[in-house]
Short mmCIF file of C-alpha atoms in Angstrom, two decimals:
data_model
loop_
_atom_site.label_atom_id
_atom_site.label_comp_id
_atom_site.label_asym_id
_atom_site.label_seq_id
_atom_site.Cartn_x
_atom_site.Cartn_y
_atom_site.Cartn_z
CA MET A 1 17.91 -19.88 -6.26
CA ILE A 2 14.48 -21.10 -4.95
CA ASN A 3 11.99 -20.91 -7.80
CA THR A 4 8.80 -19.33 -6.64
CA MET A 5 6.68 -19.72 -9.34
CA HIS A 6 7.07 -23.06 -9.39
CA THR A 7 6.13 -24.08 -5.89
CA THR A 8 3.32 -21.09 -6.38
CA ALA A 9 2.00 -22.51 -9.00
CA ALA A 10 1.80 -25.85 -7.27
CA ARG A 11 -0.71 -24.49 -5.39
CA PRO A 12 -4.59 -26.03 -6.89
CA PRO A 13 -6.26 -23.86 -8.22
CA VAL A 14 -9.59 -22.28 -6.33
CA SER A 15 -12.64 -20.89 -7.36
CA ALA A 16 -13.24 -17.34 -6.15
CA TRP A 17 -16.34 -15.11 -5.97
CA VAL A 18 -15.85 -11.65 -6.38
CA GLY A 19 -18.43 -9.07 -6.07
CA LEU A 20 -18.29 -5.69 -8.34
CA GLY A 21 -19.60 -2.19 -7.56
CA ALA A 22 -19.24 1.25 -8.39
CA ASN A 23 -21.34 4.54 -8.21
CA LEU A 24 -18.64 7.39 -8.87
CA GLY A 25 -17.54 8.25 -12.31
CA ASP A 26 -18.64 6.27 -15.23
CA ALA A 27 -19.73 3.34 -13.15
CA ARG A 28 -20.45 0.81 -15.75
CA ALA A 29 -17.46 1.29 -17.62
CA SER A 30 -15.32 1.07 -14.76
CA VAL A 31 -17.11 -2.26 -13.70
CA LEU A 32 -16.56 -3.47 -16.95
CA ALA A 33 -12.75 -2.30 -16.80
CA ALA A 34 -12.33 -4.39 -13.29
CA ILE A 35 -14.32 -7.44 -14.94
CA GLU A 36 -11.39 -7.96 -17.86
CA ALA A 37 -8.73 -6.73 -15.45
CA LEU A 38 -9.70 -9.71 -13.03
CA GLY A 39 -9.26 -12.15 -16.04
CA ARG A 40 -5.52 -10.57 -16.12
CA LEU A 41 -4.66 -10.85 -12.37
CA PRO A 42 -1.64 -12.76 -12.01
CA ARG A 43 -2.44 -17.30 -11.60
CA THR A 44 -6.23 -16.19 -12.24
CA GLN A 45 -8.43 -17.07 -14.88
CA LEU A 46 -12.18 -15.55 -14.83
CA LEU A 47 -14.76 -18.01 -15.88
CA ARG A 48 -17.82 -15.87 -15.85
CA ALA A 49 -18.98 -12.65 -14.91
CA SER A 50 -22.82 -12.12 -14.19
CA SER A 51 -24.83 -9.40 -16.12
CA LEU A 52 -23.97 -6.23 -14.57
CA TYR A 53 -27.10 -4.87 -12.10
CA ARG A 54 -28.50 -1.00 -10.83
CA SER A 55 -29.14 -1.19 -7.08
CA ALA A 56 -30.13 1.70 -4.76
CA PRO A 57 -26.99 2.50 -2.16
CA TRP A 58 -26.96 0.25 1.25
CA GLN A 59 -26.41 1.65 3.88
CA ALA A 60 -24.91 4.28 2.52
CA GLU A 61 -25.50 7.58 0.37
CA GLY A 62 -25.34 8.56 -3.19
CA ALA A 63 -26.05 8.07 -6.75
CA ASP A 64 -27.39 4.14 -7.64
CA PHE A 65 -24.54 1.58 -7.98
CA ILE A 66 -23.56 -0.90 -10.51
CA ASN A 67 -22.73 -4.09 -9.45
CA ALA A 68 -21.80 -7.37 -10.97
CA VAL A 69 -20.35 -10.46 -9.28
CA ALA A 70 -17.49 -12.65 -10.99
CA GLU A 71 -16.29 -15.99 -10.88
CA LEU A 72 -12.74 -16.79 -10.98
CA HIS A 73 -10.15 -20.07 -10.98
CA THR A 74 -7.26 -18.96 -8.92
CA HIS A 75 -3.64 -20.30 -7.53
CA LEU A 76 -3.58 -17.17 -5.48
CA SER A 77 -3.73 -17.34 -1.92
CA ALA A 78 -6.82 -15.70 -0.48
CA PRO A 79 -5.14 -12.59 0.73
CA ASP A 80 -2.74 -12.95 -1.90
CA LEU A 81 -6.01 -12.14 -3.97
CA LEU A 82 -7.60 -9.66 -1.54
CA GLN A 83 -3.86 -8.12 -1.97
CA GLU A 84 -4.91 -7.67 -5.81
CA LEU A 85 -8.08 -6.97 -6.14
CA GLN A 86 -7.85 -3.76 -3.55
CA ALA A 87 -4.88 -2.86 -6.53
CA LEU A 88 -7.46 -2.85 -8.77
CA GLU A 89 -9.23 -0.71 -6.80
CA GLN A 90 -6.22 1.93 -6.06
CA ALA A 91 -5.63 1.83 -9.29
CA ALA A 92 -9.43 2.97 -10.27
CA GLY A 93 -8.92 6.06 -7.85
CA ARG A 94 -10.98 4.27 -5.00
CA ALA A 95 -10.67 6.62 -1.76
CA ARG A 96 -11.92 5.73 1.34
CA PRO A 97 -13.19 8.82 3.64
CA TYR A 98 -15.41 6.93 5.26
CA ARG A 99 -17.31 4.01 5.81
CA ASN A 100 -19.90 3.43 2.72
CA ALA A 101 -18.60 6.21 1.07
CA PRO A 102 -19.19 6.66 -2.70
CA ARG A 103 -17.20 4.66 -4.62
CA THR A 104 -14.76 4.79 -8.42
CA LEU A 105 -14.82 1.21 -7.69
CA ASP A 106 -15.24 -1.84 -5.14
CA LEU A 107 -14.18 -4.84 -5.18
CA ASP A 108 -15.10 -7.45 -2.37
CA LEU A 109 -13.90 -10.99 -1.79
CA LEU A 110 -16.83 -13.00 -1.13
CA ALA A 111 -16.50 -16.27 -1.02
CA TYR A 112 -12.87 -18.46 -1.62
CA GLY A 113 -13.54 -21.77 -2.47
CA ALA A 114 -15.18 -23.50 0.73
CA ALA A 115 -12.17 -21.26 2.85
CA ARG A 116 -13.57 -20.05 6.64
CA ILE A 117 -11.00 -17.83 7.01
CA GLU A 118 -11.47 -14.71 10.19
CA SER A 119 -8.80 -12.24 10.62
CA ALA A 120 -7.94 -8.52 11.25
CA ARG A 121 -8.27 -8.30 7.16
CA LEU A 122 -10.38 -10.73 5.34
CA THR A 123 -13.35 -12.76 6.70
CA LEU A 124 -15.05 -15.43 4.31
CA PRO A 125 -17.35 -16.23 3.36
CA HIS A 126 -18.49 -12.52 3.07
CA PRO A 127 -19.72 -11.45 6.76
CA ARG A 128 -22.93 -9.17 4.85
CA LEU A 129 -23.14 -11.30 1.48
CA HIS A 130 -26.25 -12.86 2.33
CA GLU A 131 -27.73 -9.17 3.44
CA ARG A 132 -27.48 -7.44 -0.13
CA ALA A 133 -29.85 -8.22 -2.28
CA PHE A 134 -26.73 -6.82 -4.72
CA VAL A 135 -24.47 -9.75 -4.18
CA LEU A 136 -26.95 -12.12 -4.38
CA TRP A 137 -28.90 -11.61 -7.61
CA PRO A 138 -25.89 -11.62 -9.74
CA LEU A 139 -24.61 -14.18 -7.67
CA ALA A 140 -27.60 -16.18 -8.43
CA GLU A 141 -27.58 -15.96 -11.59
CA ILE A 142 -24.09 -17.36 -12.46
CA ALA A 143 -23.73 -19.92 -9.22
CA PRO A 144 -27.51 -20.55 -8.60
CA GLU A 145 -26.04 -23.07 -6.09
CA ARG A 146 -24.84 -21.03 -3.92
CA VAL A 147 -27.99 -19.07 -3.06
CA SER A 148 -31.14 -20.42 -1.81
CA ALA A 149 -34.45 -18.77 -2.94
CA ALA A 150 -35.44 -18.28 0.49
CA ALA A 151 -31.96 -16.13 0.69
CA LEU A 152 -33.33 -14.07 -2.47
CA GLU A 153 -36.52 -13.99 -0.53
CA ARG A 154 -34.93 -11.87 2.54
CA VAL A 155 -33.78 -9.21 -0.08
CA ALA A 156 -36.56 -8.99 -1.76
CA GLY A 157 -37.47 -5.37 -0.32
CA GLN A 158 -33.92 -3.89 -1.99
CA ARG A 159 -34.43 -2.02 -5.06
CA ILE A 160 -32.08 -3.91 -8.16
CA GLU A 161 -32.68 -3.80 -11.68
CA ARG A 162 -30.83 -6.38 -14.43
CA LEU A 163 -29.52 -4.41 -16.95
CA GLY A 164 -29.73 -5.41 -20.22
#
């Protein structure tokens, strides 16, 4: 028998950033529960999470979103982490009837260390993170070195509010 835990655990931890959002049901509770669930992922540690933010739908319709960004240290590979994130979305009742549909929970893998990945299933860093105030403002809160002032200026016209 091969001990896969040992070989998988030997992978050094990687910092990963996850964008969280919801605009159906109790969106605030969904995002807070998802932050807690990130801390329970296998071989993963939740380092910190931003405040919650309310933002207007971006290239979508529906109610305002509740958003946040979390930083993880994980021994999971990027594809395995994505699979875990998608399982959390499914557990929260995520449906994908059409692109940018309202959602009970959306978890986007924004960055995985310095990895650059382009595959049919995963592109890292997230290809649109620099266009989205609902990602940049919470990311700047917990990892200011990852977001330039110029990037924040480019999204200044998007409505976003930090919640208390």
